[in-house]
CSV table of C-alpha atoms and ligand atoms in Angstrom, one decimal:
chain,number,residue,atom,x,y,z
A,1,MET,CA,-8.4,3.7,24.3
A,2,LEU,CA,-5.3,3.0,22.5
A,3,THR,CA,-3.7,0.2,24.5
A,4,LYS,CA,-0.1,-1.8,23.7
A,5,THR,CA,0.8,-4.9,23.5
A,6,ASP,CA,2.5,-7.9,22.9
A,7,THR,CA,3.0,-8.0,19.0
A,8,GLY,CA,5.9,-11.0,18.5
A,9,ALA,CA,5.1,-13.6,15.6
A,10,LEU,CA,3.8,-10.2,13.0
A,11,THR,CA,6.1,-8.9,10.6
A,12,PHE,CA,6.4,-5.4,8.7
A,13,PRO,CA,7.3,-5.3,4.9
A,14,VAL,CA,7.9,-1.4,5.3
A,15,PRO,CA,9.5,-0.5,8.2
A,16,GLU,CA,9.3,3.0,7.5
A,17,PRO,CA,5.7,5.2,6.9
A,18,PRO,CA,6.1,7.1,3.9
A,19,ALA,CA,6.7,10.6,4.7
A,20,THR,CA,4.1,13.9,5.4
A,21,GLY,CA,3.2,14.3,1.3
A,22,GLU,CA,4.8,11.3,0.5
A,23,VAL,CA,3.6,7.6,-0.6
A,24,THR,CA,4.6,4.5,-1.1
A,25,GLU,CA,3.1,1.9,-3.3
A,26,ILE,CA,2.0,-0.7,-0.8
A,27,ALA,CA,0.9,-2.9,-2.8
A,28,PRO,CA,0.8,-3.8,-6.5
A,29,GLY,CA,-1.6,-0.8,-7.3
A,30,ILE,CA,-2.0,0.3,-4.1
A,31,LEU,CA,-0.3,3.6,-2.5
A,32,TRP,CA,0.2,4.3,1.4
A,33,ALA,CA,-0.2,7.6,2.5
A,34,ARG,CA,0.1,9.4,6.1
A,35,ILE,CA,-2.4,12.1,7.3
A,36,PRO,CA,-1.2,13.3,10.8
A,37,LEU,CA,-2.9,14.1,14.4
A,38,PRO,CA,-3.5,16.1,16.2
A,39,PHE,CA,-3.5,12.8,18.8
A,40,ARG,CA,-1.6,11.6,21.1
A,41,LEU,CA,-1.9,8.4,18.6
A,42,ASN,CA,-0.3,11.4,15.2
A,43,HIS,CA,-1.3,9.6,12.6
A,44,ILE,CA,-4.7,7.8,10.2
A,45,ASN,CA,-3.4,5.4,7.0
A,46,VAL,CA,-5.0,6.1,4.1
A,47,TYR,CA,-5.0,4.2,1.1
A,48,LEU,CA,-5.4,5.0,-3.2
A,49,ILE,CA,-6.1,2.0,-5.0
A,50,GLU,CA,-5.4,2.3,-8.4
A,51,ASP,CA,-9.5,2.7,-10.0
A,52,GLY,CA,-9.2,3.5,-13.7
A,53,GLU,CA,-7.8,6.4,-15.4
A,54,GLY,CA,-7.5,7.5,-11.2
A,55,TRP,CA,-7.6,6.5,-8.1
A,56,ALA,CA,-9.5,6.0,-5.1
A,57,VAL,CA,-9.1,7.1,-2.0
A,58,LEU,CA,-10.0,5.5,1.5
A,59,ASP,CA,-10.5,7.2,5.0
A,60,THR,CA,-9.9,11.1,5.4
A,61,GLY,CA,-7.7,12.4,8.0
A,62,ILE,CA,-9.3,14.9,10.6
A,63,GLY,CA,-12.0,17.5,8.8
A,64,ASN,CA,-9.0,20.6,9.7
A,65,GLU,CA,-7.3,23.0,7.8
A,66,ALA,CA,-4.0,20.9,8.0
A,67,THR,CA,-5.4,17.6,7.0
A,68,ARG,CA,-6.8,19.3,3.9
A,69,ALA,CA,-3.2,20.2,3.3
A,70,VAL,CA,-1.9,17.7,3.2
A,71,TRP,CA,-4.5,16.2,0.5
A,72,SER,CA,-3.2,19.8,-1.8
A,73,ALA,CA,0.4,18.7,-1.2
A,74,LEU,CA,-0.2,14.3,-2.2
A,75,VAL,CA,-3.3,15.9,-5.2
A,76,ASP,CA,-0.2,18.6,-6.7
A,77,GLY,CA,2.9,15.6,-6.0
A,78,PRO,CA,2.4,12.4,-5.8
A,79,LEU,CA,-1.4,11.8,-7.4
A,80,ALA,CA,-0.4,14.1,-10.0
A,81,GLY,CA,-1.8,13.8,-13.4
A,82,ARG,CA,-4.3,10.9,-12.1
A,83,ARG,CA,-7.7,12.3,-10.9
A,84,LEU,CA,-9.5,11.0,-7.7
A,85,THR,CA,-12.3,9.3,-8.7
A,86,ARG,CA,-14.0,8.1,-5.4
A,87,LEU,CA,-14.2,8.0,-1.9
A,88,ILE,CA,-14.7,5.5,0.3
A,89,VAL,CA,-14.7,5.7,4.4
A,90,THR,CA,-14.1,2.6,6.4
A,91,HIS,CA,-15.7,3.7,10.1
A,92,PHE,CA,-17.8,7.4,11.4
A,93,HIS,CA,-14.9,8.2,14.0
A,94,PRO,CA,-13.7,11.7,12.9
A,95,ASP,CA,-10.3,10.5,11.8
A,96,HIS,CA,-11.2,8.7,9.0
A,97,ILE,CA,-14.3,10.5,7.8
A,98,GLY,CA,-12.8,13.9,8.3
A,99,LEU,CA,-13.0,15.6,5.8
A,100,ALA,CA,-15.7,13.7,3.7
A,101,GLY,CA,-17.1,16.7,3.0
A,102,TRP,CA,-15.2,18.4,1.7
A,103,LEU,CA,-12.8,15.4,-0.7
A,104,CYS,CA,-16.4,15.2,-2.1
A,105,GLU,CA,-16.6,18.1,-2.9
A,106,ARG,CA,-13.5,19.6,-3.7
A,107,PHE,CA,-13.0,16.8,-5.9
A,108,GLY,CA,-16.3,15.4,-7.6
A,109,LEU,CA,-17.2,12.5,-5.4
A,110,ALA,CA,-18.6,10.1,-4.4
A,111,LEU,CA,-18.2,8.5,-0.7
A,112,LEU,CA,-18.7,4.9,-0.5
A,113,THR,CA,-19.9,3.6,3.4
A,114,SER,CA,-21.3,1.7,5.3
A,115,GLN,CA,-25.1,2.9,6.0
A,116,THR,CA,-24.8,3.1,10.3
A,117,SER,CA,-21.4,5.4,9.3
A,118,TYR,CA,-23.2,7.7,7.3
A,119,LEU,CA,-25.8,7.3,9.5
A,120,ALA,CA,-24.0,8.2,13.0
A,121,CYS,CA,-22.1,10.7,11.3
A,122,ALA,CA,-25.3,12.9,9.8
A,123,ASN,CA,-26.7,11.7,13.5
A,124,ILE,CA,-24.2,13.3,15.6
A,125,SER,CA,-23.7,16.3,13.0
A,126,LEU,CA,-27.9,16.8,13.1
A,127,SER,CA,-27.6,16.5,16.7
A,128,PRO,CA,-24.7,17.0,18.7
A,129,GLY,CA,-26.2,18.0,21.9
A,130,ALA,CA,-27.7,15.2,22.0
A,131,LEU,CA,-25.5,12.6,25.0
A,132,ASP,CA,-25.5,15.8,27.4
A,133,ALA,CA,-29.3,14.6,28.5
A,134,LYS,CA,-30.1,13.7,31.8
A,135,PRO,CA,-30.2,9.7,31.2
A,136,TYR,CA,-27.5,9.7,29.9
A,137,ARG,CA,-25.0,11.9,32.8
A,138,GLU,CA,-27.4,9.6,35.0
A,139,PHE,CA,-25.3,6.6,33.8
A,140,TYR,CA,-21.9,7.5,33.9
A,141,LEU,CA,-22.7,9.3,37.7
A,142,ARG,CA,-24.3,6.0,38.4
A,143,HIS,CA,-21.3,4.0,37.4
A,144,GLY,CA,-19.5,6.0,39.6
A,145,LEU,CA,-18.0,8.7,37.1
A,146,ASP,CA,-16.8,11.6,38.9
A,147,ALA,CA,-18.5,15.0,37.2
A,148,GLU,CA,-16.0,16.1,35.7
A,149,THR,CA,-15.6,13.7,33.2
A,150,THR,CA,-19.1,13.1,32.5
A,151,GLN,CA,-19.8,17.1,31.2
A,152,ARG,CA,-16.8,16.0,29.1
A,153,VAL,CA,-18.8,12.8,27.6
A,154,ALA,CA,-21.4,14.6,27.7
A,155,THR,CA,-19.9,17.4,25.7
A,156,GLN,CA,-18.0,15.1,23.2
A,157,GLY,CA,-20.5,15.4,20.2
A,158,HIS,CA,-19.5,18.5,19.3
A,159,ASN,CA,-15.9,17.6,19.9
A,160,TYR,CA,-16.5,15.9,17.4
A,161,LEU,CA,-17.8,18.0,15.4
A,162,ARG,CA,-15.3,20.0,15.2
A,163,MET,CA,-13.3,17.3,13.3
A,164,VAL,CA,-15.7,16.3,10.2
A,165,SER,CA,-16.4,18.8,7.7
A,166,GLY,CA,-20.1,17.8,7.2
A,167,LEU,CA,-21.0,14.8,4.4
A,168,PRO,CA,-22.1,14.7,1.2
A,169,PRO,CA,-26.4,14.7,1.1
A,170,THR,CA,-25.8,11.5,-1.0
A,171,PHE,CA,-24.0,8.2,-0.5
A,172,GLU,CA,-23.6,4.6,-2.2
A,173,ARG,CA,-24.0,2.2,1.0
A,174,LEU,CA,-21.2,-0.9,1.3
A,175,VAL,CA,-23.1,-4.1,2.5
A,176,ALA,CA,-21.1,-7.6,4.1
A,177,GLY,CA,-20.5,-9.9,1.7
A,178,ASP,CA,-20.8,-7.0,-1.4
A,179,ARG,CA,-18.0,-7.0,-4.7
A,180,LEU,CA,-16.6,-4.2,-5.4
A,181,ALA,CA,-14.2,-4.0,-8.3
A,182,ILE,CA,-12.2,-0.7,-8.3
A,183,GLY,CA,-9.9,-0.5,-11.1
A,184,GLY,CA,-9.6,-4.2,-12.3
A,185,ARG,CA,-10.1,-6.0,-8.8
A,186,SER,CA,-13.0,-7.0,-7.0
A,187,PHE,CA,-12.8,-6.8,-2.9
A,188,ASP,CA,-14.9,-8.4,-0.9
A,189,VAL,CA,-17.1,-5.8,1.6
A,190,LEU,CA,-16.6,-7.2,5.3
A,191,THR,CA,-18.0,-5.8,7.9
A,192,GLY,CA,-17.0,-5.0,11.7
A,193,ASN,CA,-18.6,-4.3,14.9
A,194,GLY,CA,-16.8,-3.7,18.9
A,195,HIS,CA,-14.7,0.0,17.3
A,196,ALA,CA,-17.6,1.5,15.5
A,197,PRO,CA,-20.5,-0.4,14.0
A,198,GLU,CA,-20.6,-2.2,11.3
A,199,GLN,CA,-16.8,-0.5,10.3
A,200,VAL,CA,-16.4,-1.4,7.0
A,201,MET,CA,-12.9,-3.6,5.2
A,202,LEU,CA,-12.1,-4.7,2.4
A,203,TYR,CA,-10.0,-7.9,0.8
A,204,CYS,CA,-8.8,-7.9,-2.4
A,205,ALA,CA,-8.3,-12.0,-2.7
A,206,ALA,CA,-6.3,-11.9,-6.1
A,207,ASP,CA,-3.8,-10.0,-4.1
A,208,ASN,CA,-4.7,-11.1,-1.0
A,209,VAL,CA,-4.8,-7.7,0.8
A,210,PHE,CA,-6.7,-6.9,3.7
A,211,LEU,CA,-7.3,-3.5,3.8
A,212,ALA,CA,-8.3,-3.8,7.8
A,213,ALA,CA,-9.6,0.0,8.8
A,214,ASP,CA,-8.8,-0.1,12.8
A,215,GLN,CA,-10.2,-3.5,13.4
A,216,VAL,CA,-7.0,-5.1,14.2
A,217,LEU,CA,-3.7,-2.8,14.1
A,218,ALA,CA,-0.1,-3.9,14.8
A,219,LYS,CA,0.5,-2.9,18.3
A,220,ILE,CA,-2.2,-1.1,19.6
A,221,THR,CA,-6.0,-2.9,20.5
A,222,PRO,CA,-8.3,-1.0,19.3
A,223,ASN,CA,-11.1,1.5,21.6
A,224,ILE,CA,-14.0,-0.5,22.7
A,225,SER,CA,-16.5,1.8,24.6
A,226,VAL,CA,-20.2,0.7,25.7
A,227,TRP,CA,-21.9,4.7,24.8
A,228,ALA,CA,-24.7,5.9,27.4
A,229,VAL,CA,-27.1,5.3,24.0
A,230,ASP,CA,-26.7,1.9,23.8
A,231,PRO,CA,-26.2,1.0,28.4
A,232,GLN,CA,-26.1,-3.1,28.0
A,233,GLY,CA,-24.5,-3.2,24.8
A,234,ASP,CA,-22.4,-6.0,24.7
A,235,PRO,CA,-19.3,-4.4,21.9
A,236,LEU,CA,-16.4,-6.6,23.2
A,237,GLY,CA,-18.3,-9.5,22.4
A,238,LEU,CA,-19.2,-7.7,19.4
A,239,TYR,CA,-15.5,-7.8,18.6
A,240,VAL,CA,-14.2,-10.5,19.4
A,241,ARG,CA,-16.2,-12.4,17.6
A,242,SER,CA,-15.1,-10.1,15.1
A,243,LEU,CA,-12.0,-11.8,14.8
A,244,GLY,CA,-13.6,-14.7,14.7
A,245,GLU,CA,-15.0,-14.5,11.5
A,246,LEU,CA,-12.1,-12.2,9.7
A,247,LYS,CA,-9.8,-15.6,10.9
A,248,ARG,CA,-12.6,-17.9,9.5
A,249,GLN,CA,-13.1,-15.6,6.0
A,250,ILE,CA,-9.0,-13.8,5.9
A,251,PRO,CA,-5.6,-16.1,4.9
A,252,ALA,CA,-3.4,-15.8,7.3
A,253,ASP,CA,-0.5,-14.5,5.0
A,254,ALA,CA,-3.0,-11.9,3.9
A,255,LEU,CA,-0.6,-8.5,4.2
A,256,VAL,CA,-2.9,-6.3,6.2
A,257,LEU,CA,-3.0,-2.9,5.5
A,258,PRO,CA,-5.0,-1.6,8.7
A,259,GLY,CA,-5.9,3.0,9.4
A,260,HIS,CA,-3.0,2.7,12.1
A,261,GLN,CA,0.8,2.3,12.2
A,262,LEU,CA,2.8,-0.1,10.3
A,263,PRO,CA,0.6,-2.4,7.4
A,264,PHE,CA,2.1,-6.2,8.7
A,265,TYR,CA,2.0,-10.2,7.7
A,266,GLY,CA,0.4,-11.7,10.5
A,267,LEU,CA,-3.8,-11.6,10.7
A,268,HIS,CA,-5.0,-14.8,12.8
A,269,ALA,CA,-1.7,-14.2,15.1
A,270,ARG,CA,-2.5,-10.8,15.3
A,271,SER,CA,-6.5,-11.9,16.2
A,272,ASP,CA,-5.4,-14.0,18.8
A,273,GLN,CA,-3.0,-12.0,20.4
A,274,LEU,CA,-5.8,-9.4,20.9
A,275,ILE,CA,-8.2,-12.0,21.8
A,276,ALA,CA,-5.8,-12.6,24.2
A,277,HIS,CA,-5.6,-9.4,25.8
A,278,HIS,CA,-8.9,-8.8,26.5
A,279,GLU,CA,-9.4,-12.0,28.5
A,280,THR,CA,-6.3,-10.9,30.0
A,281,ARG,CA,-8.1,-7.7,30.8
A,282,CYS,CA,-10.8,-10.4,32.0
A,283,ALA,CA,-9.1,-11.4,34.5
A,284,ALA,CA,-7.6,-8.8,36.0
A,285,ILE,CA,-11.5,-7.5,36.6
A,286,ALA,CA,-12.4,-10.6,37.9
A,287,GLU,CA,-9.8,-11.0,40.5
A,288,ALA,CA,-10.3,-7.7,41.3
A,289,CYS,CA,-14.0,-7.7,42.1
A,290,ARG,CA,-13.7,-11.1,44.2
A,291,THR,CA,-13.0,-9.7,46.9
A,292,GLN,CA,-14.9,-6.7,46.6
A,293,PRO,CA,-17.9,-5.3,44.6
A,294,ARG,CA,-16.4,-2.3,42.6
A,295,SER,CA,-18.2,0.4,39.8
A,296,ALA,CA,-16.4,0.6,36.5
A,297,ALA,CA,-14.9,3.9,37.9
A,298,GLU,CA,-13.4,1.9,40.5
A,299,LEU,CA,-12.4,-1.0,37.9
A,300,VAL,CA,-10.2,1.6,35.7
A,301,PRO,CA,-7.1,1.4,38.2
A,302,VAL,CA,-7.0,-1.8,37.0
A,303,LEU,CA,-6.2,-2.1,33.6
A,304,PHE,CA,-4.5,1.5,33.6
A,305,HIS,CA,-2.2,2.0,34.9
A,306,ARG,CA,-1.4,5.6,34.7
A,307,ASP,CA,-2.2,9.4,35.6
A,308,LEU,CA,-5.1,9.8,33.0
A,309,ASP,CA,-7.4,13.1,32.2
A,310,PRO,CA,-10.3,14.1,31.8
A,311,HIS,CA,-10.1,12.6,27.7
A,312,GLN,CA,-8.2,8.6,28.7
A,313,MET,CA,-10.2,9.1,31.2
A,314,SER,CA,-13.8,8.9,29.4
A,315,PHE,CA,-12.6,5.9,26.7
A,316,ALA,CA,-11.0,4.2,29.9
A,317,PHE,CA,-13.7,4.2,31.9
A,318,SER,CA,-16.5,3.7,28.4
A,319,GLU,CA,-12.9,0.4,28.0
A,320,VAL,CA,-13.7,-0.7,31.6
A,321,GLN,CA,-18.0,-0.5,30.5
A,322,ALA,CA,-18.1,-2.6,28.1
A,323,HIS,CA,-15.3,-5.7,29.9
A,324,ILE,CA,-17.9,-5.6,32.4
A,325,ASN,CA,-21.3,-5.6,30.1
A,326,TYR,CA,-18.5,-8.9,28.1
A,327,MET,CA,-18.5,-10.1,31.4
A,328,LEU,CA,-22.0,-10.2,32.7
A,329,ARG,CA,-23.2,-11.4,29.7
A,330,ARG,CA,-20.3,-14.9,30.6
A,331,GLY,CA,-22.7,-15.1,33.9
A,332,GLU,CA,-18.9,-13.7,34.9
A,333,LEU,CA,-20.3,-10.8,36.7
A,334,ALA,CA,-23.0,-9.4,39.1
A,335,TRP,CA,-24.2,-6.5,39.5
A,336,VAL,CA,-25.0,-5.9,43.6
A,337,GLU,CA,-26.5,-3.4,45.5
A,338,GLY,CA,-24.7,-1.4,46.8
A,339,GLY,CA,-25.2,1.6,50.1
A,340,ASP,CA,-24.9,4.5,48.3
A,341,ASP,CA,-26.4,5.0,44.3
A,342,VAL,CA,-23.4,3.9,42.0
A,343,GLU,CA,-23.9,0.7,41.1
A,344,ARG,CA,-20.9,-2.1,41.1
A,345,VAL,CA,-20.2,-5.7,40.1
A,346,VAL,CA,-18.4,-8.9,42.0
A,347,ALA,CA,-17.4,-12.3,40.5
A,348,PRO,CA,-19.3,-15.0,41.8
A,349,VAL,CA,-17.7,-18.1,43.4
A,350,LYS,CA,-17.3,-20.7,39.9
A,351,ARG,CA,-20.4,-22.6,40.4
A,352,ALA,CA,-22.3,-19.8,40.7
A,353,ALA,CA,-21.5,-18.6,38.0
A,354,ALA,CA,-21.2,-21.5,35.8
A,355,ARG,CA,-25.1,-22.1,37.0
A,356,LYS,CA,-26.1,-19.0,35.4
A,357,ARG,CA,-24.5,-18.6,32.1
A,358,PRO,CA,-26.9,-20.1,30.1
A,359,THR,CA,-30.2,-17.8,31.4
A,360,ALA,CA,-27.8,-14.4,31.2
A,361,ALA,CA,-29.7,-11.9,30.3
A,362,PRO,CA,-28.5,-8.5,29.0
A,363,GLY,CA,-31.2,-6.7,28.6
A,364,ARG,CA,-32.4,-7.7,31.8
A,365,ARG,CA,-30.3,-6.7,35.6
A,366,ARG,CA,-30.6,-9.1,37.5
A,367,ARG,CA,-29.4,-7.5,41.3
A,368,ALA,CA,-27.3,-10.4,43.4
A,369,GLY,CA,-26.1,-10.1,46.2
A,370,ASN,CA,-22.4,-10.8,48.0
A,371,PRO,CA,-21.4,-14.4,46.9
B,401,LIG,ZN1,-12.4,4.5,14.8
B,402,LIG,ZN1,-8.9,5.6,13.4
């Protein structure tokens, strides 16, 4: 779930985003445009990178009539006279890939993205009801989620498809370590996990510009979720690892062009803030689980202090799961048998946690008693 966090130490070179249908040249030869989204997070940033006679497009907005109208207005307005050359998609979330099928068809573009992004979108498109299966429903119920929210999560593939205009039949695979030439420039292809698997990011060393997708946003934390199909997965661990890699690979003074909110300077500081934010949440979970065992659903109010509708609850629940799995791997939580069918975790005493750390095998859950 997108959560507001402290943003001290960042600077914002352009304080106002472009109006819908307009563009701002945010770096030499890189245009920034905004596409409205019908959500609480009400926009996505898309970028147009000078590519010879035209513009390479980065990300699309969701696949609906309103987004098509914005793209038509951009093409007929500020981009008039120069064609679109190709489409780069950072990850499979509908706000980023949603209009890929339509844009590629309408403007004759090739799609460039990671294999996982392409296959994840294709997979949901082929089988939108796949999550509505007994083992997945049971996963949510076993961790204390209520029936209404479980129903919503189990059927979210159908919601996804309502926001995606399909995929072109072929794509060009982007792989971390590739060099991608766009116009006269060379971009390093990076990928990161945690928010979405194999999310693509681009870095141009010559101009010190970093297209960060949703991995590093200025004022909110990207959603980090465990999904029932990978119930012991550790997306938060992968996310923290990715932030560390970005700090090693991208200079602290790079201009960051993110998928939402304002472009900014302060990548390393922001990465540190995001890591600290998650550590604070882990500490809150540990504190809550020291006094009594709690299920994932019971931990939601520990991290989220407002009323949540079922949609928000589904994200909050999956985000709590991500913290639980991260802490289990670090030996900071242990499973405990309850008197009912709901699984709960406890925070072991510190010395026990230290002893367990090297052996934490995420695939094999060991049940532990109360400490
Ligand atoms: Zn995303
Ligand atoms: Zn996004």
